[in-house]
Tab-separated table of C-alpha atoms and ligand atoms in Angstrom:
chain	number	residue	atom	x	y	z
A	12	UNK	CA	3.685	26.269	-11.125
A	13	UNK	CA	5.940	23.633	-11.963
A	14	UNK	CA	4.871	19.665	-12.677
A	15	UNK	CA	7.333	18.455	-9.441
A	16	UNK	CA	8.309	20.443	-6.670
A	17	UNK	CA	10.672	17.453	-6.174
A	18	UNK	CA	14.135	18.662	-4.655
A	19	UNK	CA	16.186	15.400	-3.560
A	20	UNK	CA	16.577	12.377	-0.964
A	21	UNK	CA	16.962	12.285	2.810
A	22	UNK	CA	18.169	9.807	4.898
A	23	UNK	CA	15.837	9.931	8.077
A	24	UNK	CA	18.109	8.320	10.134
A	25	UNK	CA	21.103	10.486	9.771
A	26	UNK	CA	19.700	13.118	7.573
A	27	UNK	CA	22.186	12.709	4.829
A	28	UNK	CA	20.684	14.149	1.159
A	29	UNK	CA	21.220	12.622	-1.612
A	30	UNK	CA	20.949	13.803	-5.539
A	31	UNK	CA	17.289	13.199	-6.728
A	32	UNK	CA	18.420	13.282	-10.469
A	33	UNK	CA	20.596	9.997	-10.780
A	34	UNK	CA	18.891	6.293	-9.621
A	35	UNK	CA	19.844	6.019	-5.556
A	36	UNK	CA	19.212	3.069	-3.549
A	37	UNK	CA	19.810	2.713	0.295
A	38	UNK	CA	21.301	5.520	2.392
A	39	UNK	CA	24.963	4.709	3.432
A	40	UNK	CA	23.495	3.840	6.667
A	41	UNK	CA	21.464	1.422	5.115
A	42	UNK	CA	18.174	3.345	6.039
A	43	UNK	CA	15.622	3.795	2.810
A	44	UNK	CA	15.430	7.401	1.897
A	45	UNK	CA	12.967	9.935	1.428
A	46	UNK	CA	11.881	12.111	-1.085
A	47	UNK	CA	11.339	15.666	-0.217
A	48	UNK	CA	9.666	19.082	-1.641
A	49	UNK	CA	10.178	22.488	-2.204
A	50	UNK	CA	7.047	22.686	0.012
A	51	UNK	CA	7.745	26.140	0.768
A	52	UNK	CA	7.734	27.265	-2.996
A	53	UNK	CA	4.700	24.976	-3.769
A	54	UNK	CA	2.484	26.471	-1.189
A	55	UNK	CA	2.534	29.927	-2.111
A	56	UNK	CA	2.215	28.523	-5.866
A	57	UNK	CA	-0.543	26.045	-5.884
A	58	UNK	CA	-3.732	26.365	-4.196
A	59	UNK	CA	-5.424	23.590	-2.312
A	60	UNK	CA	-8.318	23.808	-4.798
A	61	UNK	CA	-6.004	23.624	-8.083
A	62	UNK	CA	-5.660	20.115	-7.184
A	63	UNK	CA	-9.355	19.904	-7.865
A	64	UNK	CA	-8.750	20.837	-11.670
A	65	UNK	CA	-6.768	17.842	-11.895
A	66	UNK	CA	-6.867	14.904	-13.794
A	67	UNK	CA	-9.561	12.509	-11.812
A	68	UNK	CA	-6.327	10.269	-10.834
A	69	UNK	CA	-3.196	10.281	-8.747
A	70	UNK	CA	-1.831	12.572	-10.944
A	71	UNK	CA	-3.677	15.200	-9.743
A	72	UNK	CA	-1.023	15.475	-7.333
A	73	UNK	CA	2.021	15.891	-9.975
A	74	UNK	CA	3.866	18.740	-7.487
A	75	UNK	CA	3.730	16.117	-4.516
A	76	UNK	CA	5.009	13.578	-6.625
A	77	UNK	CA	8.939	13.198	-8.081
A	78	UNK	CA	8.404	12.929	-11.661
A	79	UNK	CA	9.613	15.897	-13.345
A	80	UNK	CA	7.406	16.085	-16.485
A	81	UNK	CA	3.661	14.715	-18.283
A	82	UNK	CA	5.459	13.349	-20.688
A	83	UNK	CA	7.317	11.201	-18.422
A	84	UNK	CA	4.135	9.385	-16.978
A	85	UNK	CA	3.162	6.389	-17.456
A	86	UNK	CA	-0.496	5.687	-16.180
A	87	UNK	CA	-3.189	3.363	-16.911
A	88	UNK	CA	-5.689	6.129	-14.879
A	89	UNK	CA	-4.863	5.086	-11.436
A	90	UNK	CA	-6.006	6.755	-8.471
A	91	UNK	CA	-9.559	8.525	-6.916
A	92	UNK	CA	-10.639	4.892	-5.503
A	93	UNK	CA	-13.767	5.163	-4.162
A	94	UNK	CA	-14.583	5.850	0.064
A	95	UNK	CA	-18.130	4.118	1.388
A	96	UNK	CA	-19.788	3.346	4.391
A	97	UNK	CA	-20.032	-0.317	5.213
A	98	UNK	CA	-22.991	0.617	7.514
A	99	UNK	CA	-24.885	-2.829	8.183
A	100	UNK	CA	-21.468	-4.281	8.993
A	101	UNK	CA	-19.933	-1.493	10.955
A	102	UNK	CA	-23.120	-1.470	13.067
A	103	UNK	CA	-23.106	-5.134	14.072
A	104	UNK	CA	-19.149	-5.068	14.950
A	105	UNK	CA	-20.292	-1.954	17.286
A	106	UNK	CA	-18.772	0.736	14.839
A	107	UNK	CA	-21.413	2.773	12.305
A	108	UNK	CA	-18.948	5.295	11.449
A	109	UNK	CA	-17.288	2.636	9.637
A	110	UNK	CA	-15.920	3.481	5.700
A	111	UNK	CA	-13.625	1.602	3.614
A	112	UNK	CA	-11.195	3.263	0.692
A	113	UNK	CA	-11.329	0.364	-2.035
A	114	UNK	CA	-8.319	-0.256	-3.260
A	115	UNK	CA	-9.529	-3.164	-5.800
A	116	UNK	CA	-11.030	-1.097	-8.247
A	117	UNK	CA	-7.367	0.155	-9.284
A	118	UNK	CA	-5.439	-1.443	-12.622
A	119	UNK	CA	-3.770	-4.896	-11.588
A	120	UNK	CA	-6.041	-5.096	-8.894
A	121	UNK	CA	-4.632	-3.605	-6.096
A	122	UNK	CA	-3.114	-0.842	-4.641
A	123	UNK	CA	0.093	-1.796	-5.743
A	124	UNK	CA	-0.610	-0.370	-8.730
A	125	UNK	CA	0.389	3.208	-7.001
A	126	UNK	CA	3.418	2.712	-6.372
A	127	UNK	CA	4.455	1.077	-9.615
A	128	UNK	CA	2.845	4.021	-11.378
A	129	UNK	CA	5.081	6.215	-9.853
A	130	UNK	CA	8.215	3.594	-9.448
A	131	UNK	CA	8.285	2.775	-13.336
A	132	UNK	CA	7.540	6.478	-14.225
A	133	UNK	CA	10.691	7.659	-11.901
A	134	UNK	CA	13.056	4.940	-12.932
A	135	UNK	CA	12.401	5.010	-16.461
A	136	UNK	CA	12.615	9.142	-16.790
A	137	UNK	CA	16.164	8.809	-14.667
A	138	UNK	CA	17.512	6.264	-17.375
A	139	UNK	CA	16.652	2.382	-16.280
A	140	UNK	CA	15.598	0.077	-18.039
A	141	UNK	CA	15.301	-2.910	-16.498
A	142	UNK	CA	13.705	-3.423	-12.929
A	143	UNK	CA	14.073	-6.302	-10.651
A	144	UNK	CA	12.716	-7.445	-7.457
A	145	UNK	CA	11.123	-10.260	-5.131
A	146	UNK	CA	7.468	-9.943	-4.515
A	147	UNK	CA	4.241	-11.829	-2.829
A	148	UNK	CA	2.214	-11.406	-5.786
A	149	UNK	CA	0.932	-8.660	-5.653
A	150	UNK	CA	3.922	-5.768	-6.207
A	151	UNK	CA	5.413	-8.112	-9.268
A	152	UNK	CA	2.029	-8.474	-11.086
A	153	UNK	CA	1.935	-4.125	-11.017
A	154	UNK	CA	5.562	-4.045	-11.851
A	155	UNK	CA	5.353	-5.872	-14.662
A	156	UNK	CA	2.669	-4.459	-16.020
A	157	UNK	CA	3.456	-0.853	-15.594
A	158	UNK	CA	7.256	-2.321	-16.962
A	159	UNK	CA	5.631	-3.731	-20.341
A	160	UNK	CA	3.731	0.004	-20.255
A	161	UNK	CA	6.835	2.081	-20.318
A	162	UNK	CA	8.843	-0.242	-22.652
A	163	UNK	CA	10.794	-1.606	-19.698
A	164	UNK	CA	12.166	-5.719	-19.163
A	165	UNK	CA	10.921	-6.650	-15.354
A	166	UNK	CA	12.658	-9.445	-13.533
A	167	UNK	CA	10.596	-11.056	-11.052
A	168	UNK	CA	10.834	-13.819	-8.041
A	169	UNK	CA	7.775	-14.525	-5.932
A	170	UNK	CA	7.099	-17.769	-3.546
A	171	UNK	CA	5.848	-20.368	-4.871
A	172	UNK	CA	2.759	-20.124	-2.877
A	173	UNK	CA	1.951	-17.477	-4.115
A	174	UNK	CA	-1.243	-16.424	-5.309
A	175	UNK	CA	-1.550	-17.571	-9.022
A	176	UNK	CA	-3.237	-15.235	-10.847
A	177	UNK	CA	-0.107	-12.812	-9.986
A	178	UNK	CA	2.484	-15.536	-12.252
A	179	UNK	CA	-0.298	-14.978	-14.907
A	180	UNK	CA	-0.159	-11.084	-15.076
A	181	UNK	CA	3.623	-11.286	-15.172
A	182	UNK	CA	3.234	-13.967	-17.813
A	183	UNK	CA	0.967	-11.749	-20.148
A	184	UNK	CA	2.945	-8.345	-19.490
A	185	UNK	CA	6.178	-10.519	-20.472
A	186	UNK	CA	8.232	-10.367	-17.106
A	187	UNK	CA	11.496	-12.767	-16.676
A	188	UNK	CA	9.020	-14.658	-14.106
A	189	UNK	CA	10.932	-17.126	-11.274
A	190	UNK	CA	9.534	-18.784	-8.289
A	191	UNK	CA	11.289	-19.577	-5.426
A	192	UNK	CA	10.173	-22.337	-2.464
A	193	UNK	CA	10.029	-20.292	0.122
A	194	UNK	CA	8.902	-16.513	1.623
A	195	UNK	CA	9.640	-13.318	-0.163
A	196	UNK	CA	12.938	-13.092	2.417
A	197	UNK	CA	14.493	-15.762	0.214
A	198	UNK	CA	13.375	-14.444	-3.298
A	199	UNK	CA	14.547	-10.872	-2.145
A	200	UNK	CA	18.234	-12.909	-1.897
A	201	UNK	CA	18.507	-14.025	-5.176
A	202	UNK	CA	17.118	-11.011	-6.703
A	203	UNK	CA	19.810	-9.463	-4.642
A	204	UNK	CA	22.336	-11.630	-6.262
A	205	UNK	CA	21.109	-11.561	-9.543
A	206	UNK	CA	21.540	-7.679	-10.317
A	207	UNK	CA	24.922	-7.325	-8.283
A	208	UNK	CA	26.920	-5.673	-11.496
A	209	UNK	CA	24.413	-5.532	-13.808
A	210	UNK	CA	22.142	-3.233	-15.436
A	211	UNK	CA	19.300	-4.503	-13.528
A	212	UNK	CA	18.214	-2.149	-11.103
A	213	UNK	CA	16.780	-3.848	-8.042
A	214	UNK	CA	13.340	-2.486	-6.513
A	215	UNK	CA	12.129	-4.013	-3.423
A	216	UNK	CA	10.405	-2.212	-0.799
A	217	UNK	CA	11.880	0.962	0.251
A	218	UNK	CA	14.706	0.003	-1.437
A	219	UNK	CA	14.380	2.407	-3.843
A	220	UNK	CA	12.689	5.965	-2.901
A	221	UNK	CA	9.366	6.341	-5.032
A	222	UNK	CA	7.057	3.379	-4.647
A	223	UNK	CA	6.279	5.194	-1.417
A	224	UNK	CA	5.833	8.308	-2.878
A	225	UNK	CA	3.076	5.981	-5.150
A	226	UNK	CA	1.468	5.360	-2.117
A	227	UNK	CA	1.054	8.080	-0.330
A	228	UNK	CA	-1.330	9.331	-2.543
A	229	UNK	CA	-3.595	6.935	-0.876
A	230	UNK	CA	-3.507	9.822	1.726
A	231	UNK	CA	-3.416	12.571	-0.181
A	232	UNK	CA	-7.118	10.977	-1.468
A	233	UNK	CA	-8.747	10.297	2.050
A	234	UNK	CA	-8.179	13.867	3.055
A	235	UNK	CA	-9.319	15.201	-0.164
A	236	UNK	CA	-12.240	12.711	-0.732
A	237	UNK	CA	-13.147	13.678	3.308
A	238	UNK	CA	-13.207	17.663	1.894
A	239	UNK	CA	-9.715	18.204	2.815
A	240	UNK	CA	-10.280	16.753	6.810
A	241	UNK	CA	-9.159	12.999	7.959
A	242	UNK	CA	-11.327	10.519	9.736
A	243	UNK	CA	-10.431	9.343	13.262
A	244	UNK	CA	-8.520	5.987	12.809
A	245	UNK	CA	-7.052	4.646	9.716
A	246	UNK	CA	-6.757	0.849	9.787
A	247	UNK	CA	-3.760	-0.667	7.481
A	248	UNK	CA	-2.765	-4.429	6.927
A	249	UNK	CA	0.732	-4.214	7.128
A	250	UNK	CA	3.357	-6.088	5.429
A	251	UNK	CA	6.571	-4.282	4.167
A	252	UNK	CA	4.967	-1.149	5.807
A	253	UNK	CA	5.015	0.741	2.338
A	254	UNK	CA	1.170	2.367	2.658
A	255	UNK	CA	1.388	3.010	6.328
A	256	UNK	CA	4.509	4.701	5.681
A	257	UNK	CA	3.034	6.530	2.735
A	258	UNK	CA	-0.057	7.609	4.100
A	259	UNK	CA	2.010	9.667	7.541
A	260	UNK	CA	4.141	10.617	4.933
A	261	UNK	CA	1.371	12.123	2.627
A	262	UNK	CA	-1.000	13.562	5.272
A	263	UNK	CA	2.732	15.448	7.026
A	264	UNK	CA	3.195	17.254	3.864
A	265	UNK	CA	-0.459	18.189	3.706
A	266	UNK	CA	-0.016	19.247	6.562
A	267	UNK	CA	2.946	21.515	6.345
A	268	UNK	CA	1.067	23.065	3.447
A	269	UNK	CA	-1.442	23.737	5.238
A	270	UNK	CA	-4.271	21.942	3.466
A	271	UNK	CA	-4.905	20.174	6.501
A	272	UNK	CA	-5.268	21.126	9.790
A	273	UNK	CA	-3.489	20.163	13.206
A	274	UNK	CA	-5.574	16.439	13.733
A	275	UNK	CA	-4.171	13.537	12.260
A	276	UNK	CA	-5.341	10.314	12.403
A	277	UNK	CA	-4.766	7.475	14.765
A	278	UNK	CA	-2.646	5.165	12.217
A	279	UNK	CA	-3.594	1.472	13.147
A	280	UNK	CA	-0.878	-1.628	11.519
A	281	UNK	CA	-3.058	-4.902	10.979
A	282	UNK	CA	-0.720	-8.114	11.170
A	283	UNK	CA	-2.017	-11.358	10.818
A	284	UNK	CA	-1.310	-13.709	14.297
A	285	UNK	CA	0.969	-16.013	12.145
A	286	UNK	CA	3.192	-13.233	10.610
A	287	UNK	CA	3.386	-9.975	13.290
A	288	UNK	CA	7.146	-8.544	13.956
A	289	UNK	CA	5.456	-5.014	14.157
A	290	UNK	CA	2.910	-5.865	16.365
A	291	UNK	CA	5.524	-7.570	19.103
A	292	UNK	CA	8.109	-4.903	18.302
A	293	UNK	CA	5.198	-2.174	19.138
A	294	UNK	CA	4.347	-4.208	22.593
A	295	UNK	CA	7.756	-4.443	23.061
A	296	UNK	CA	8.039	-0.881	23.178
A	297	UNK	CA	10.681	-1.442	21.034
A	298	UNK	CA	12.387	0.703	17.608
A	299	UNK	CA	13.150	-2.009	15.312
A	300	UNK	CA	11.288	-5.782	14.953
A	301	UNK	CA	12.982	-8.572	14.687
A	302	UNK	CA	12.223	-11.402	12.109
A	303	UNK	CA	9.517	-13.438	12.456
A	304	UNK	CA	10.334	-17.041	12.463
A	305	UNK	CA	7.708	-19.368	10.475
A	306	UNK	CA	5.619	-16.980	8.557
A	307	UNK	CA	2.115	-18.140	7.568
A	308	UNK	CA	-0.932	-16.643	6.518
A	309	UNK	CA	-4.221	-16.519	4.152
A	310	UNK	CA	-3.435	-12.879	3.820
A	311	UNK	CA	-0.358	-13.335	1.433
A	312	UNK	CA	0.363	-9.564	0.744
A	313	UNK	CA	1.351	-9.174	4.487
A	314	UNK	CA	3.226	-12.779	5.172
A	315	UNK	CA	6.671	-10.383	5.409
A	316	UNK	CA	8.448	-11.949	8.101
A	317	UNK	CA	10.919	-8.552	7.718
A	318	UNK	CA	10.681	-5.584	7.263
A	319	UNK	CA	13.261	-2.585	6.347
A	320	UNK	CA	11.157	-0.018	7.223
A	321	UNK	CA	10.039	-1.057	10.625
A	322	UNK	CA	11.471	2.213	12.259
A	323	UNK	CA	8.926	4.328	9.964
A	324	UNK	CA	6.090	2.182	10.764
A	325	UNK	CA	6.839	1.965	14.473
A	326	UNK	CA	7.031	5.513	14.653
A	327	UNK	CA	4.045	6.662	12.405
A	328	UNK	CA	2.007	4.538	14.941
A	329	UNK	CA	3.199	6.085	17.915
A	330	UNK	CA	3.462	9.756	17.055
A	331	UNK	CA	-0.368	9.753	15.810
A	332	UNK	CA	-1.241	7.431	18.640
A	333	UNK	CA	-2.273	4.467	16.997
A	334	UNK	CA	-1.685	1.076	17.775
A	335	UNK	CA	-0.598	-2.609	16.153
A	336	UNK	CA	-2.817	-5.716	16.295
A	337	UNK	CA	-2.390	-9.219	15.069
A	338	UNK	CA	-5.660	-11.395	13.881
A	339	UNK	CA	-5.906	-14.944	13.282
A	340	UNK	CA	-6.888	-16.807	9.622
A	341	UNK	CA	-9.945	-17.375	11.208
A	342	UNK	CA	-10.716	-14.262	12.596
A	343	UNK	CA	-9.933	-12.779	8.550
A	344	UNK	CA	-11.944	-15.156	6.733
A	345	UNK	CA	-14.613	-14.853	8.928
A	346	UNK	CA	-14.919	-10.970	8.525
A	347	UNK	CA	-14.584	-11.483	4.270
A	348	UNK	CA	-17.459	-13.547	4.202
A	349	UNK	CA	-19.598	-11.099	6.526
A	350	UNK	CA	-19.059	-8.032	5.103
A	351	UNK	CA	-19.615	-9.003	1.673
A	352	UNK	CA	-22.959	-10.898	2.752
A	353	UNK	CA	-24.026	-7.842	4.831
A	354	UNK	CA	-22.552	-4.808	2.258
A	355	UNK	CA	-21.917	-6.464	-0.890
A	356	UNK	CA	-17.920	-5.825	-0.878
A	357	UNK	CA	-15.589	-7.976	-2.225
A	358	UNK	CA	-12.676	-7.975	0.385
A	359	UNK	CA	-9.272	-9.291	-0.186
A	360	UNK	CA	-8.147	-11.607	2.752
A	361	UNK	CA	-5.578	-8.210	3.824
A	362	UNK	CA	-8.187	-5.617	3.975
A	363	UNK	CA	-10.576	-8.295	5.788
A	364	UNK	CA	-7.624	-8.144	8.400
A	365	UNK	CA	-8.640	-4.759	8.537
A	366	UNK	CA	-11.586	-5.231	9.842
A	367	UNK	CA	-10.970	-8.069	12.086
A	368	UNK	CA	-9.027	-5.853	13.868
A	369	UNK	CA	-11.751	-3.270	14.080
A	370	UNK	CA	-13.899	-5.581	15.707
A	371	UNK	CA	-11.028	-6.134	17.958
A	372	UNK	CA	-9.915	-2.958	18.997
A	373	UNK	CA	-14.206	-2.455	19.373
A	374	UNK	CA	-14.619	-4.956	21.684
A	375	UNK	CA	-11.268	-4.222	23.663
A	376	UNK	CA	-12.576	-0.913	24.050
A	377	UNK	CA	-9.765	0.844	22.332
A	378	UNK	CA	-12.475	2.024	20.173
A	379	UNK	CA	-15.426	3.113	21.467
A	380	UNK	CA	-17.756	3.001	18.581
A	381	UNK	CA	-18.158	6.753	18.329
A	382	UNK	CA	-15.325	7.047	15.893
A	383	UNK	CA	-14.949	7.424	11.891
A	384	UNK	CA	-13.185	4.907	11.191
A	385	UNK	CA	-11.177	4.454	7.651
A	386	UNK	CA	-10.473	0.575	6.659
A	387	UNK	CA	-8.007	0.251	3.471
A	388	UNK	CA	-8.997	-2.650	1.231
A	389	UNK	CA	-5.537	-3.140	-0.090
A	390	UNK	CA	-6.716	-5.142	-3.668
A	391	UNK	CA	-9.910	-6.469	-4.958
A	392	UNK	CA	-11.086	-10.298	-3.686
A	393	UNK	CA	-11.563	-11.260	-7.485
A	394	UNK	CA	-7.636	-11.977	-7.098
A	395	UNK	CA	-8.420	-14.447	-4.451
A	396	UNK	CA	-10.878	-17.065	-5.442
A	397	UNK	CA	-9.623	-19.694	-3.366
A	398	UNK	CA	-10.406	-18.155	0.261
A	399	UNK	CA	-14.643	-18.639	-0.591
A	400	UNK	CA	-16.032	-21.373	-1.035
A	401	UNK	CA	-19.461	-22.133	-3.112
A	402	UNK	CA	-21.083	-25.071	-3.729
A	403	UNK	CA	-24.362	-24.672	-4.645
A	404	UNK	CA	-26.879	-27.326	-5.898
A	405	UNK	CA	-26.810	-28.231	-9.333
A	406	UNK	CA	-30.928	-28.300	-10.815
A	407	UNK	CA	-31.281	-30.641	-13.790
A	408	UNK	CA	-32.261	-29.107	-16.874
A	409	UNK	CA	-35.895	-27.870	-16.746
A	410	UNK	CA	-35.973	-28.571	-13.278
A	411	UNK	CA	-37.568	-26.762	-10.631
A	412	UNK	CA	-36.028	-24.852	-7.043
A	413	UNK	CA	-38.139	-26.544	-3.870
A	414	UNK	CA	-39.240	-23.208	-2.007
A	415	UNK	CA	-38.900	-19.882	-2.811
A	416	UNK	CA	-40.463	-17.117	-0.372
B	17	PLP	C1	1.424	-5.680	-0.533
B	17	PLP	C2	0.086	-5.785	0.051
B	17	PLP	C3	-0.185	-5.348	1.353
B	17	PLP	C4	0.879	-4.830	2.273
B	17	PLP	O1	1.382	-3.650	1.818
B	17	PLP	P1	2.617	-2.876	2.460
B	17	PLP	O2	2.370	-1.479	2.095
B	17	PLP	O3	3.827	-3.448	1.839
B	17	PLP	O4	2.588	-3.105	3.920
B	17	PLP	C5	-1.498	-5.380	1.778
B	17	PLP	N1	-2.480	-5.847	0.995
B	17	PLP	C6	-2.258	-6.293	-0.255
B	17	PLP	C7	-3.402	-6.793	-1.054
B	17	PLP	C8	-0.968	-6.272	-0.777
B	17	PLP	O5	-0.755	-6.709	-2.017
């Protein structure tokens, strides 16, 4: 058995390959590129249940993934989030078969943290050094982090609205930290300016091949959590598209192993109302989406007015039969606070979308309530502090609470 059954890039636009071994960026074409597998060779050399023997994290799934060696890993123990029911919710939004994959427990908070696992472990064991890139928050705090891990200088531009406790984990990880007034669109252009000729190797969504392969593990872990079978619907807040992507991508190569049988699910893209190219571009019937003009929402990690891998989420929708959806703020906040009154989660405002959209599609009747359906919660909603509110009354010392039942 060997530790990657990594063989090199693909363009899957024009199906150029490209050498695995040196740092590539974009296709020619301009497409991202993707990584693909001996998967021939690895099937009749790993068994489904080796993967069992693993390592209880994402590493488990070291022939899957395109790093070459252990020794080039660089891991905090990522991976094996937890699935649960959220029953008392699911049942009052008309949906018991309801189950969440929390995201939040991983390091950095969020499920970011998979594909900078990966990304930092790939670029650093093909020679870089230094990364770069433009982020909402989110991607830049796990960059920089998983950077400082490996011994690597991160460069890193995020809005200036963005949340703050994701400056403060690039601050104590030692990132070059900039923020930019305005949306990750115009951070993305200086970071693009910055690292023309330089050493600096640039990042961003799909921009590079192997944050993706980072996140499809979150698919490789529903069907092996489920006992190697995949729930109904999988619901995904979708900015750049990355873990949509990832998770078709993931569940395809299960599949062509075999570990996984003909079903796959229905892949759902959750946009929120004042940020949703993917959801007109999907009513639109159409293969690309165009920028959105005016981007705003409380769910930060998906306010990406562009995307470069619209193609791959469009079609990973449509070929499992899934469908896109835009909530409002309201709609999100809403949900946050009633799930973690009724089942004691801490949502982020992105996987709240989620399940704003599950009530949605519920009471459209696109679902009909008899489904297992699989919310992601994308990052914990300790990151977010600012989208609850508490105020409760202040008792002066040795006093007393008026009623308690
Ligand atoms: C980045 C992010 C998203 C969107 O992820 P993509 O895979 O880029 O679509 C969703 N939720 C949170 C919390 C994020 O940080």
């Amino acid at each position: 058995m060997r530790y990657s059954y990594l063989t090199d890039l693909e363009c899957p636009k024009d199906g150029r390959r490209y050498d695995a071994g040196v740092p590539q960026k974009l296709c020619a074409c301009g497409s991202p590129l993707l990584a693909r597998y001996d998967l021939a060779a690895l099937r009749a050399e790993v068994a489904r249940d080796d993967i069992g023997a693993g390592s209880p994290t994402l590493w488990r799934y070291h022939a899957l993934l395109p790093v070459g060696s252990s020794d080039a890993v660089v891991s905090f123990g990522e991976g094996m989030t937890p699935i649960f029911g959220l029953p008392r919710h699911g049942r009052k939004i008309g949906v018991p078969g309801l189950v969440v994959k929390d995201e939040g427990t991983l390091p950095t908070g969020s499920f970011k943290a998979r594909g900078a696992a990966v990304g930092v472990s790939r670029a650093r064991e093909i020679g870089i050094r230094r990364i770069a890139m433009p982020t909402n928050g989110n991607a830049g705090a796990a960059w920089s982090t998983y950077a400082a891990r490996a011994g690597m200088a991160s460069l890193i531009v995020m809005p200036r609205a963005a949340p703050e406790i994701a400056r403060k984990e690039c601050a104590v990880t030692g990132a070059r930290l900039y923020l930019v007034d305005g949306l990750i669109g115009d951070a993305g252009a200086i970071v693009g300016r910055a690292v023309a000729n330089s050493d600096w190797f640039p990042v961003s969504t799909l921009k590079e091949p192997y944050r993706l392969e980072g996140k499809k593990t979150m698919g490789f872990e529903i069907a092996e959590q489920l006992g190697w079978r995949v729930p109904d619907v999988i619901v995904y807040p979708t900015g750049g598209g990355v873990g949509l992507i990832g998770i078709y991508k993931g569940l395809r190569e299960l599949q062509e192993l075999g570990w996984i049988g003909a079903k796959l699910p229905k892949l759902v893209a959750v946009q929120a109302e004042g940020c949703a190219p993917i959801v007109r571009a999907f009513e639109a019937g159409a293969e690309h989406a165009e920028p959105w003009q005016d981007a705003e929402t409380v769910a930060f990690g998906i306010n990406v007015a562009s995307a470069i891998g619209d193609f791959l989420i469009l079609e990973a929708i449509r070929a499992t039969g899934g469908c896109a959806v835009a909530v409002s703020d309201t709609e999100i906040l809403q949900q946050l606070a009633d799930v973690g009154r009724r089942d004691g989660a801490f949502f982020c405002p992105e996987g709240a979308a989620t399940l704003a959209a599950v009530a949605k599609l519920r009471s459209g009747g696109w679902l009909d309530g008899s489904e297992e359906v699989l919310v992601l919660n994308t990052g914990t909603g300790l990151k977010y502090p600012d989208t609850v509110s508490a105020n409760p009354p202040v008792l002066p010392i040795g006093g007393s609470i008026p009623m308690l039942d």
